PDB file of C-alpha atoms in Angstrom:
ATOM      1  CA  MET Z 117      39.794  39.499  12.712  1.00  0.00           C
ATOM      2  CA  PRO Z 118      43.236  37.736  12.246  1.00  0.00           C
ATOM      3  CA  SER Z 119      46.655  39.163  11.921  1.00  0.00           C
ATOM      4  CA  THR Z 120      48.638  38.929   8.795  1.00  0.00           C
ATOM      5  CA  ILE Z 121      52.417  38.907   8.062  1.00  0.00           C
ATOM      6  CA  ARG Z 122      53.830  39.941   4.804  1.00  0.00           C
ATOM      7  CA  GLN Z 123      57.189  40.909   3.328  1.00  0.00           C
ATOM      8  CA  ILE Z 124      57.662  43.617   0.772  1.00  0.00           C
ATOM      9  CA  PRO Z 125      59.970  46.264  -0.282  1.00  0.00           C
ATOM     10  CA  LEU Z 126      59.111  49.865   0.173  1.00  0.00           C
ATOM     11  CA  ALA Z 127      59.469  52.287  -2.775  1.00  0.00           C
ATOM     12  CA  SER Z 128      61.831  55.160  -2.565  1.00  0.00           C
ATOM     13  CA  ALA Z 129      59.114  57.857  -2.970  1.00  0.00           C
ATOM     14  CA  THR Z 130      57.887  58.926   0.319  1.00  0.00           C
ATOM     15  CA  GLN Z 131      54.282  57.858   1.067  1.00  0.00           C
ATOM     16  CA  HIS Z 132      52.192  58.376   4.224  1.00  0.00           C
ATOM     17  CA  HIS Z 133      48.759  57.299   5.638  1.00  0.00           C
ATOM     18  CA  ALA Z 134      47.097  56.124   8.928  1.00  0.00           C
ATOM     19  CA  HIS Z 135      45.325  52.859   9.353  1.00  0.00           C
ATOM     20  CA  ASP Z 136      42.653  51.531  11.964  1.00  0.00           C
ATOM     21  CA  PHE Z 137      44.956  48.414  12.914  1.00  0.00           C
ATOM     22  CA  HIS Z 138      48.332  48.300  14.851  1.00  0.00           C
ATOM     23  CA  GLN Z 139      51.481  47.502  12.766  1.00  0.00           C
ATOM     24  CA  ILE Z 140      55.009  46.183  13.449  1.00  0.00           C
ATOM     25  CA  VAL Z 141      57.545  46.956  10.612  1.00  0.00           C
ATOM     26  CA  ILE Z 142      60.962  45.309  10.736  1.00  0.00           C
ATOM     27  CA  THR Z 143      63.436  45.917   8.160  1.00  0.00           C
ATOM     28  CA  MET Z 144      65.109  42.835   7.052  1.00  0.00           C
ATOM     29  CA  CYS Z 145      67.709  44.015   4.435  1.00  0.00           C
ATOM     30  CA  GLY Z 146      68.622  47.534   3.255  1.00  0.00           C
ATOM     31  CA  SER Z 147      67.248  50.227   5.247  1.00  0.00           C
ATOM     32  CA  SER Z 148      63.893  52.592   5.446  1.00  0.00           C
ATOM     33  CA  GLU Z 149      62.705  55.825   6.708  1.00  0.00           C
ATOM     34  CA  PHE Z 150      60.143  56.169   9.134  1.00  0.00           C
ATOM     35  CA  GLU Z 151      58.395  59.122  10.827  1.00  0.00           C
ATOM     36  CA  ILE Z 152      55.537  58.536  13.058  1.00  0.00           C
ATOM     37  CA  GLU Z 153      53.756  61.997  13.919  1.00  0.00           C
ATOM     38  CA  GLY Z 154      56.880  63.990  13.965  1.00  0.00           C
ATOM     39  CA  LEU Z 155      59.682  61.689  15.438  1.00  0.00           C
ATOM     40  CA  GLY Z 156      61.616  59.206  13.294  1.00  0.00           C
ATOM     41  CA  GLY Z 157      64.662  58.414  11.274  1.00  0.00           C
ATOM     42  CA  ARG Z 158      66.392  55.774   9.461  1.00  0.00           C
ATOM     43  CA  VAL Z 159      65.757  52.190  10.447  1.00  0.00           C
ATOM     44  CA  ASN Z 160      68.512  49.899   9.489  1.00  0.00           C
ATOM     45  CA  ALA Z 161      68.567  46.074   8.805  1.00  0.00           C
ATOM     46  CA  PHE Z 162      67.264  44.156  11.754  1.00  0.00           C
ATOM     47  CA  SER Z 163      65.661  47.270  13.557  1.00  0.00           C
ATOM     48  CA  GLY Z 164      62.045  48.137  13.383  1.00  0.00           C
ATOM     49  CA  CYS Z 165      59.146  50.202  14.724  1.00  0.00           C
ATOM     50  CA  ILE Z 166      55.766  49.824  16.428  1.00  0.00           C
ATOM     51  CA  VAL Z 167      53.099  51.933  14.563  1.00  0.00           C
ATOM     52  CA  PRO Z 168      49.938  52.217  16.702  1.00  0.00           C
ATOM     53  CA  ALA Z 169      46.474  52.335  15.015  1.00  0.00           C
ATOM     54  CA  ASN Z 170      45.435  55.648  13.679  1.00  0.00           C
ATOM     55  CA  HIS Z 171      49.041  57.174  13.745  1.00  0.00           C
ATOM     56  CA  GLU Z 172      49.905  59.102  10.610  1.00  0.00           C
ATOM     57  CA  HIS Z 173      53.301  57.841   9.365  1.00  0.00           C
ATOM     58  CA  TYR Z 174      55.652  58.678   6.483  1.00  0.00           C
ATOM     59  CA  TYR Z 175      57.856  56.013   5.146  1.00  0.00           C
ATOM     60  CA  SER Z 176      60.173  55.134   2.176  1.00  0.00           C
ATOM     61  CA  GLY Z 177      62.590  52.497   1.416  1.00  0.00           C
ATOM     62  CA  ASN Z 178      66.424  53.219   0.676  1.00  0.00           C
ATOM     63  CA  GLY Z 179      67.581  51.134  -2.376  1.00  0.00           C
ATOM     64  CA  HIS Z 180      66.994  47.299  -2.463  1.00  0.00           C
ATOM     65  CA  ASN Z 181      65.169  46.678   0.913  1.00  0.00           C
ATOM     66  CA  ARG Z 182      62.828  44.191   2.382  1.00  0.00           C
ATOM     67  CA  GLN Z 183      60.350  44.867   5.189  1.00  0.00           C
ATOM     68  CA  LEU Z 184      58.509  42.253   7.382  1.00  0.00           C
ATOM     69  CA  ILE Z 185      55.136  43.778   8.298  1.00  0.00           C
ATOM     70  CA  LEU Z 186      52.681  42.489  10.979  1.00  0.00           C
ATOM     71  CA  ASP Z 187      49.148  44.018  10.655  1.00  0.00           C
ATOM     72  CA  LEU Z 188      47.379  43.557  13.910  1.00  0.00           C
ATOM     73  CA  PRO Z 189      43.836  44.352  14.415  1.00  0.00           C
ATOM     74  CA  ASP Z 190      42.588  45.304  17.823  1.00  0.00           C
ATOM     75  CA  ASP Z 191      40.646  41.997  18.028  1.00  0.00           C
ATOM     76  CA  ALA Z 192      43.317  39.755  16.492  1.00  0.00           C
ATOM     77  CA  PRO Z 193      43.881  36.638  18.569  1.00  0.00           C
ATOM     78  CA  ALA Z 194      47.566  37.875  19.091  1.00  0.00           C
ATOM     79  CA  LEU Z 195      46.146  40.929  21.094  1.00  0.00           C
ATOM     80  CA  THR Z 196      43.295  39.265  22.842  1.00  0.00           C
ATOM     81  CA  GLY Z 197      42.307  36.513  25.341  1.00  0.00           C
ATOM     82  CA  GLU Z 198      45.591  35.294  26.922  1.00  0.00           C
ATOM     83  CA  ASN Z 199      47.580  37.760  24.940  1.00  0.00           C
ATOM     84  CA  ARG Z 200      45.523  40.848  25.800  1.00  0.00           C
ATOM     85  CA  GLU Z 201      48.488  42.162  27.888  1.00  0.00           C
ATOM     86  CA  LEU Z 202      50.524  42.674  24.645  1.00  0.00           C
ATOM     87  CA  VAL Z 203      48.368  45.468  23.467  1.00  0.00           C
ATOM     88  CA  ALA Z 204      50.409  47.654  25.830  1.00  0.00           C
ATOM     89  CA  LEU Z 205      53.109  47.725  23.243  1.00  0.00           C
ATOM     90  CA  PHE Z 206      50.978  49.917  21.080  1.00  0.00           C
ATOM     91  CA  ASP Z 207      50.336  52.662  23.755  1.00  0.00           C
ATOM     92  CA  ALA Z 208      52.717  54.740  21.576  1.00  0.00           C
ATOM     93  CA  PRO Z 209      55.344  54.517  18.716  1.00  0.00           C
ATOM     94  CA  ARG Z 210      58.609  53.009  19.611  1.00  0.00           C
ATOM     95  CA  PHE Z 211      61.772  52.082  17.571  1.00  0.00           C
ATOM     96  CA  PHE Z 212      63.912  49.014  18.537  1.00  0.00           C
ATOM     97  CA  GLY Z 213      66.795  46.838  17.383  1.00  0.00           C
ATOM     98  CA  LEU Z 214      66.719  43.144  17.347  1.00  0.00           C
ATOM     99  CA  ASP Z 215      69.127  41.005  19.494  1.00  0.00           C
ATOM    100  CA  ASN Z 216      70.478  37.641  18.114  1.00  0.00           C
ATOM    101  CA  ALA Z 217      67.642  35.690  19.615  1.00  0.00           C
ATOM    102  CA  LEU Z 218      65.161  37.747  17.798  1.00  0.00           C
ATOM    103  CA  ARG Z 219      67.209  37.514  14.712  1.00  0.00           C
ATOM    104  CA  HIS Z 220      67.061  33.642  14.984  1.00  0.00           C
ATOM    105  CA  TYR Z 221      63.251  34.017  15.523  1.00  0.00           C
ATOM    106  CA  LEU Z 222      62.596  35.923  12.458  1.00  0.00           C
ATOM    107  CA  ALA Z 223      64.563  33.402  10.359  1.00  0.00           C
ATOM    108  CA  PHE Z 224      62.227  30.784  11.892  1.00  0.00           C
ATOM    109  CA  MET Z 225      59.279  32.892  11.285  1.00  0.00           C
ATOM    110  CA  GLU Z 226      60.418  33.384   7.323  1.00  0.00           C
ATOM    111  CA  SER Z 227      60.865  29.622   7.237  1.00  0.00           C
ATOM    112  CA  GLU Z 228      57.301  29.038   8.540  1.00  0.00           C
ATOM    113  CA  LEU Z 229      55.897  31.550   6.208  1.00  0.00           C
ATOM    114  CA  ALA Z 230      57.366  30.063   3.232  1.00  0.00           C
ATOM    115  CA  GLN Z 231      55.936  26.553   4.030  1.00  0.00           C
ATOM    116  CA  GLY Z 232      52.456  27.883   2.814  1.00  0.00           C
ATOM    117  CA  PHE Z 233      49.931  27.022   5.231  1.00  0.00           C
ATOM    118  CA  ASP Z 234      46.402  25.383   4.861  1.00  0.00           C
ATOM    119  CA  THR Z 235      44.194  28.341   4.223  1.00  0.00           C
ATOM    120  CA  SER Z 236      41.810  27.194   6.920  1.00  0.00           C
ATOM    121  CA  ILE Z 237      44.474  27.560   9.592  1.00  0.00           C
ATOM    122  CA  ASP Z 238      46.732  29.859   7.988  1.00  0.00           C
ATOM    123  CA  SER Z 239      45.482  33.049   9.897  1.00  0.00           C
ATOM    124  CA  PHE Z 240      45.821  31.424  13.238  1.00  0.00           C
ATOM    125  CA  GLN Z 241      49.304  30.217  12.567  1.00  0.00           C
ATOM    126  CA  GLN Z 242      50.385  33.902  11.702  1.00  0.00           C
ATOM    127  CA  ASP Z 243      48.734  34.973  14.925  1.00  0.00           C
ATOM    128  CA  ARG Z 244      50.603  32.334  16.915  1.00  0.00           C
ATOM    129  CA  LEU Z 245      53.852  33.482  15.391  1.00  0.00           C
ATOM    130  CA  ALA Z 246      53.033  37.313  15.905  1.00  0.00           C
ATOM    131  CA  ALA Z 247      52.271  36.660  19.531  1.00  0.00           C
ATOM    132  CA  THR Z 248      55.563  35.122  20.238  1.00  0.00           C
ATOM    133  CA  LEU Z 249      57.425  37.985  18.567  1.00  0.00           C
ATOM    134  CA  LEU Z 250      55.207  40.605  20.476  1.00  0.00           C
ATOM    135  CA  GLY Z 251      55.778  38.794  23.785  1.00  0.00           C
ATOM    136  CA  SER Z 252      59.490  38.723  23.206  1.00  0.00           C
ATOM    137  CA  LEU Z 253      59.587  42.650  22.314  1.00  0.00           C
ATOM    138  CA  LYS Z 254      57.420  43.350  25.300  1.00  0.00           C
ATOM    139  CA  ALA Z 255      59.916  41.620  27.587  1.00  0.00           C
ATOM    140  CA  ARG Z 256      62.788  43.598  26.023  1.00  0.00           C
ATOM    141  CA  LEU Z 257      60.900  47.097  26.041  1.00  0.00           C
ATOM    142  CA  GLY Z 258      59.421  46.559  29.584  1.00  0.00           C
ATOM    143  CA  ALA Z 259      60.224  49.069  32.342  1.00  0.00           C
ATOM    144  CA  THR Z 260      63.457  48.523  34.439  1.00  0.00           C
ATOM    145  CA  SER Z 261      63.010  48.395  38.235  1.00  0.00           C
ATOM    146  CA  HIS Z 262      62.411  51.730  39.855  1.00  0.00           C
ATOM    147  CA  ALA Z 263      65.425  51.112  42.071  1.00  0.00           C
ATOM    148  CA  ASN Z 264      67.654  51.499  39.103  1.00  0.00           C
ATOM    149  CA  GLN Z 265      65.988  54.839  37.959  1.00  0.00           C
ATOM    150  CA  GLN Z 266      67.636  58.194  38.544  1.00  0.00           C
ATOM    151  CA  ARG Z 267      66.411  61.696  38.396  1.00  0.00           C
ATOM    152  CA  LEU Z 268      67.004  63.411  34.935  1.00  0.00           C
ATOM    153  CA  ASP Z 269      68.173  67.129  34.381  1.00  0.00           C
ATOM    154  CA  LEU Z 270      64.940  67.928  32.497  1.00  0.00           C
ATOM    155  CA  THR Z 271      66.168  71.532  32.302  1.00  0.00           C
ATOM    156  CA  ARG Z 272      69.114  70.564  30.270  1.00  0.00           C
ATOM    157  CA  ILE Z 273      66.955  68.302  28.064  1.00  0.00           C
ATOM    158  CA  ASN Z 274      64.510  70.924  27.360  1.00  0.00           C
ATOM    159  CA  ARG Z 275      67.136  73.256  26.410  1.00  0.00           C
ATOM    160  CA  PHE Z 276      68.560  70.662  23.850  1.00  0.00           C
ATOM    161  CA  ILE Z 277      64.984  69.917  22.609  1.00  0.00           C
ATOM    162  CA  ARG Z 278      64.327  73.618  22.035  1.00  0.00           C
ATOM    163  CA  GLN Z 279      67.560  73.994  20.249  1.00  0.00           C
ATOM    164  CA  HIS Z 280      67.053  71.132  17.928  1.00  0.00           C
ATOM    165  CA  LEU Z 281      63.329  71.255  17.122  1.00  0.00           C
ATOM    166  CA  ALA Z 282      63.931  71.439  13.423  1.00  0.00           C
ATOM    167  CA  ASP Z 283      66.363  68.340  13.454  1.00  0.00           C
ATOM    168  CA  GLU Z 284      65.886  64.725  13.540  1.00  0.00           C
ATOM    169  CA  LEU Z 285      65.549  63.970  17.237  1.00  0.00           C
ATOM    170  CA  ARG Z 286      66.118  60.576  18.608  1.00  0.00           C
ATOM    171  CA  VAL Z 287      65.862  58.955  22.053  1.00  0.00           C
ATOM    172  CA  ALA Z 288      69.740  58.102  21.668  1.00  0.00           C
ATOM    173  CA  ASP Z 289      70.409  61.996  21.388  1.00  0.00           C
ATOM    174  CA  LEU Z 290      68.594  62.720  24.680  1.00  0.00           C
ATOM    175  CA  ALA Z 291      69.999  59.649  26.372  1.00  0.00           C
ATOM    176  CA  ARG Z 292      73.453  60.627  25.566  1.00  0.00           C
ATOM    177  CA  LEU Z 293      72.887  63.958  27.552  1.00  0.00           C
ATOM    178  CA  ALA Z 294      72.074  61.824  30.516  1.00  0.00           C
ATOM    179  CA  CYS Z 295      74.972  59.248  29.837  1.00  0.00           C
ATOM    180  CA  LEU Z 296      72.470  56.300  29.814  1.00  0.00           C
ATOM    181  CA  SER Z 297      71.266  53.623  27.494  1.00  0.00           C
ATOM    182  CA  GLU Z 298      68.383  54.495  25.526  1.00  0.00           C
ATOM    183  CA  ALA Z 299      66.215  51.959  27.084  1.00  0.00           C
ATOM    184  CA  HIS Z 300      67.206  53.053  30.523  1.00  0.00           C
ATOM    185  CA  PHE Z 301      66.761  56.660  29.913  1.00  0.00           C
ATOM    186  CA  SER Z 302      63.311  56.140  28.332  1.00  0.00           C
ATOM    187  CA  ASP Z 303      62.354  54.152  31.488  1.00  0.00           C
ATOM    188  CA  CYS Z 304      63.653  56.972  33.857  1.00  0.00           C
ATOM    189  CA  PHE Z 305      61.970  59.557  31.668  1.00  0.00           C
ATOM    190  CA  ARG Z 306      58.637  58.025  31.935  1.00  0.00           C
ATOM    191  CA  ALA Z 307      58.866  57.471  35.597  1.00  0.00           C
ATOM    192  CA  GLN Z 308      59.870  61.126  35.923  1.00  0.00           C
ATOM    193  CA  THR Z 309      57.627  62.803  33.553  1.00  0.00           C
ATOM    194  CA  GLY Z 310      54.700  60.253  33.194  1.00  0.00           C
ATOM    195  CA  LEU Z 311      55.308  60.813  29.301  1.00  0.00           C
ATOM    196  CA  SER Z 312      57.561  58.762  26.871  1.00  0.00           C
ATOM    197  CA  PRO Z 313      60.354  60.853  25.223  1.00  0.00           C
ATOM    198  CA  TRP Z 314      58.087  60.846  22.035  1.00  0.00           C
ATOM    199  CA  GLN Z 315      55.241  62.434  23.551  1.00  0.00           C
ATOM    200  CA  TYR Z 316      57.324  64.904  25.436  1.00  0.00           C
ATOM    201  CA  VAL Z 317      59.112  66.008  22.107  1.00  0.00           C
ATOM    202  CA  LYS Z 318      55.710  66.270  20.285  1.00  0.00           C
ATOM    203  CA  ARG Z 319      54.265  68.475  22.905  1.00  0.00           C
ATOM    204  CA  GLN Z 320      57.137  70.755  22.874  1.00  0.00           C
ATOM    205  CA  ARG Z 321      56.874  70.852  18.954  1.00  0.00           C
ATOM    206  CA  LEU Z 322      53.072  71.485  19.149  1.00  0.00           C
ATOM    207  CA  ASN Z 323      53.841  74.207  21.706  1.00  0.00           C
ATOM    208  CA  ALA Z 324      56.467  76.025  19.582  1.00  0.00           C
ATOM    209  CA  ALA Z 325      54.357  75.482  16.497  1.00  0.00           C
ATOM    210  CA  ARG Z 326      51.246  77.161  18.400  1.00  0.00           C
ATOM    211  CA  GLN Z 327      53.479  80.361  19.271  1.00  0.00           C
ATOM    212  CA  LEU Z 328      54.637  80.680  15.828  1.00  0.00           C
ATOM    213  CA  ILE Z 329      50.988  80.384  14.425  1.00  0.00           C
ATOM    214  CA  LEU Z 330      49.749  82.962  16.883  1.00  0.00           C
ATOM    215  CA  GLN Z 331      52.588  85.289  16.837  1.00  0.00           C
ATOM    216  CA  SER Z 332      53.827  85.323  13.209  1.00  0.00           C
ATOM    217  CA  ARG Z 333      52.612  85.384   9.911  1.00  0.00           C
ATOM    218  CA  LEU Z 334      54.815  82.636   8.617  1.00  0.00           C
ATOM    219  CA  PRO Z 335      53.311  80.120   6.256  1.00  0.00           C
ATOM    220  CA  LEU Z 336      52.355  76.872   7.818  1.00  0.00           C
ATOM    221  CA  THR Z 337      54.714  75.011   5.765  1.00  0.00           C
ATOM    222  CA  ASP Z 338      57.655  77.011   7.094  1.00  0.00           C
ATOM    223  CA  ILE Z 339      56.274  76.548  10.669  1.00  0.00           C
ATOM    224  CA  ALA Z 340      55.881  72.765  10.228  1.00  0.00           C
ATOM    225  CA  LEU Z 341      59.491  72.501   9.147  1.00  0.00           C
ATOM    226  CA  GLN Z 342      60.908  74.896  11.913  1.00  0.00           C
ATOM    227  CA  THR Z 343      59.254  72.737  14.492  1.00  0.00           C
ATOM    228  CA  GLY Z 344      60.245  69.282  13.442  1.00  0.00           C
ATOM    229  CA  PHE Z 345      57.126  68.142  11.272  1.00  0.00           C
ATOM    230  CA  ALA Z 346      57.856  66.639   7.830  1.00  0.00           C
ATOM    231  CA  ASN Z 347      55.316  68.999   6.033  1.00  0.00           C
ATOM    232  CA  GLN Z 348      52.091  71.070   6.851  1.00  0.00           C
ATOM    233  CA  SER Z 349      50.057  67.869   6.547  1.00  0.00           C
ATOM    234  CA  ALA Z 350      51.723  66.152   9.407  1.00  0.00           C
ATOM    235  CA  LEU Z 351      51.500  69.482  11.536  1.00  0.00           C
ATOM    236  CA  SER Z 352      47.782  69.492  10.791  1.00  0.00           C
ATOM    237  CA  HIS Z 353      47.163  65.936  11.659  1.00  0.00           C
ATOM    238  CA  ALA Z 354      49.077  66.203  15.009  1.00  0.00           C
ATOM    239  CA  PHE Z 355      47.102  69.406  15.876  1.00  0.00           C
ATOM    240  CA  ARG Z 356      43.778  67.725  15.016  1.00  0.00           C
ATOM    241  CA  SER Z 357      44.867  64.622  16.998  1.00  0.00           C
ATOM    242  CA  SER Z 358      45.750  66.465  20.001  1.00  0.00           C
ATOM    243  CA  TYR Z 359      43.605  69.405  20.192  1.00  0.00           C
ATOM    244  CA  GLY Z 360      40.664  68.791  17.870  1.00  0.00           C
ATOM    245  CA  LEU Z 361      41.335  71.725  15.485  1.00  0.00           C
ATOM    246  CA  SER Z 362      43.620  72.586  12.692  1.00  0.00           C
ATOM    247  CA  PRO Z 363      46.643  75.162  12.719  1.00  0.00           C
ATOM    248  CA  ARG Z 364      44.638  77.266  10.303  1.00  0.00           C
ATOM    249  CA  LYS Z 365      41.542  77.395  12.482  1.00  0.00           C
ATOM    250  CA  LEU Z 366      43.687  78.381  15.376  1.00  0.00           C
ATOM    251  CA  ARG Z 367      45.463  81.312  13.376  1.00  0.00           C
ATOM    252  CA  GLN Z 368      41.767  82.364  12.634  1.00  0.00           C
ATOM    253  CA  GLY Z 369      40.963  82.595  16.454  1.00  0.00           C
ATOM    254  CA  ASP Z 370      38.884  79.366  16.640  1.00  0.00           C
ATOM    255  CA  GLY Z 371      40.921  77.888  19.193  1.00  0.00           C
ATOM    256  CA  LEU Z 372      42.152  80.645  21.431  1.00  0.00           C
ATOM    257  CA  THR Z 373      40.315  79.297  24.412  1.00  0.00           C
ATOM    258  CA  ILE Z 374      41.982  75.842  24.225  1.00  0.00           C
ATOM    259  CA  ALA Z 375      44.614  75.252  26.896  1.00  0.00           C
ATOM    260  CA  PHE Z 376      47.937  74.207  25.407  1.00  0.00           C
ATOM    261  CA  SER Z 377      50.424  72.982  27.877  1.00  0.00           C
ATOM    262  CA  VAL Z 378      53.943  71.359  27.592  1.00  0.00           C
ATOM    263  CA  PRO Z 379      55.499  69.542  30.431  1.00  0.00           C
ATOM    264  CA  ASN Z 380      58.557  71.045  32.105  1.00  0.00           C
ATOM    265  CA  ALA Z 381      60.814  70.096  34.882  1.00  0.00           C
ATOM    266  CA  SER Z 382      58.484  71.394  37.723  1.00  0.00           C
ATOM    267  CA  MET Z 383      55.651  69.259  36.644  1.00  0.00           C
ATOM    268  CA  GLY Z 384      54.693  66.037  38.065  1.00  0.00           C
ATOM    269  CA  PRO Z 385      53.471  63.020  36.088  1.00  0.00           C
ATOM    270  CA  LEU Z 386      51.062  63.656  33.271  1.00  0.00           C
ATOM    271  CA  ALA Z 387      49.998  60.642  31.655  1.00  0.00           C
ATOM    272  CA  GLY Z 388      54.544  56.326  25.447  1.00  0.00           C
ATOM    273  CA  GLN Z 389      57.051  55.881  22.750  1.00  0.00           C
ATOM    274  CA  GLN Z 390      60.619  55.045  23.272  1.00  0.00           C
ATOM    275  CA  LYS Z 391      62.728  55.157  20.119  1.00  0.00           C
ATOM    276  CA  LEU Z 392      65.469  52.549  20.515  1.00  0.00           C
ATOM    277  CA  TYR Z 393      68.241  52.296  17.809  1.00  0.00           C
TER     278      TYR Z 393
END
């Protein structure tokens, strides 16, 4: 199935869904709000996010806005054949900013899309445009060399995450603790823990939510908000995706034998998302 590229505004009312294709969303003007399974925030003009298939995400637009959206099925030409290595971009959600070169390329994409292609080759042209953008993003979001990586103080990072579970956590917040750029921090973090910052924070949130579910009678809505999920639905979706049962089932005792673990400073690689603003 071919890729599709479209431009639309996002409504101010928050909406959410998940879909069986990958997606790139780039804010061209105005701003938007995105949360992808528990981690997110404002996406300003010429920034964007990578939404892997089957990841529930919440989104809304702020005032006048315009979004460039790429819908990319697994079998799209932009992700198969000679482009198959580009699917690694969708291992986990990521947020990114566009440099000047990519901004110029987006202007070219818009110009090409405005031409109105012959319907018999339209989809293939969109895949060619998409593949170039994905390749450029992959080059910019790729790992730095191991020689430039350094050990992170995970004890300090863990403490900060626990103190701010209910807040809007960004990679920039964690990178600031280590006095590193967001991209360098994300690469060092993955090398040290085997997880992206997004996966790590999500595990911390799920573990905290599990403790509250088992040890308190707080409503699930309150637990969701205290542990950084947008609402009870987002919490339930994250539990089902990670553990195969809902928070309600866990509270009823159906999942007490399931092992829940959160990586800590003493654990080795476990098995990303980096969020780049």
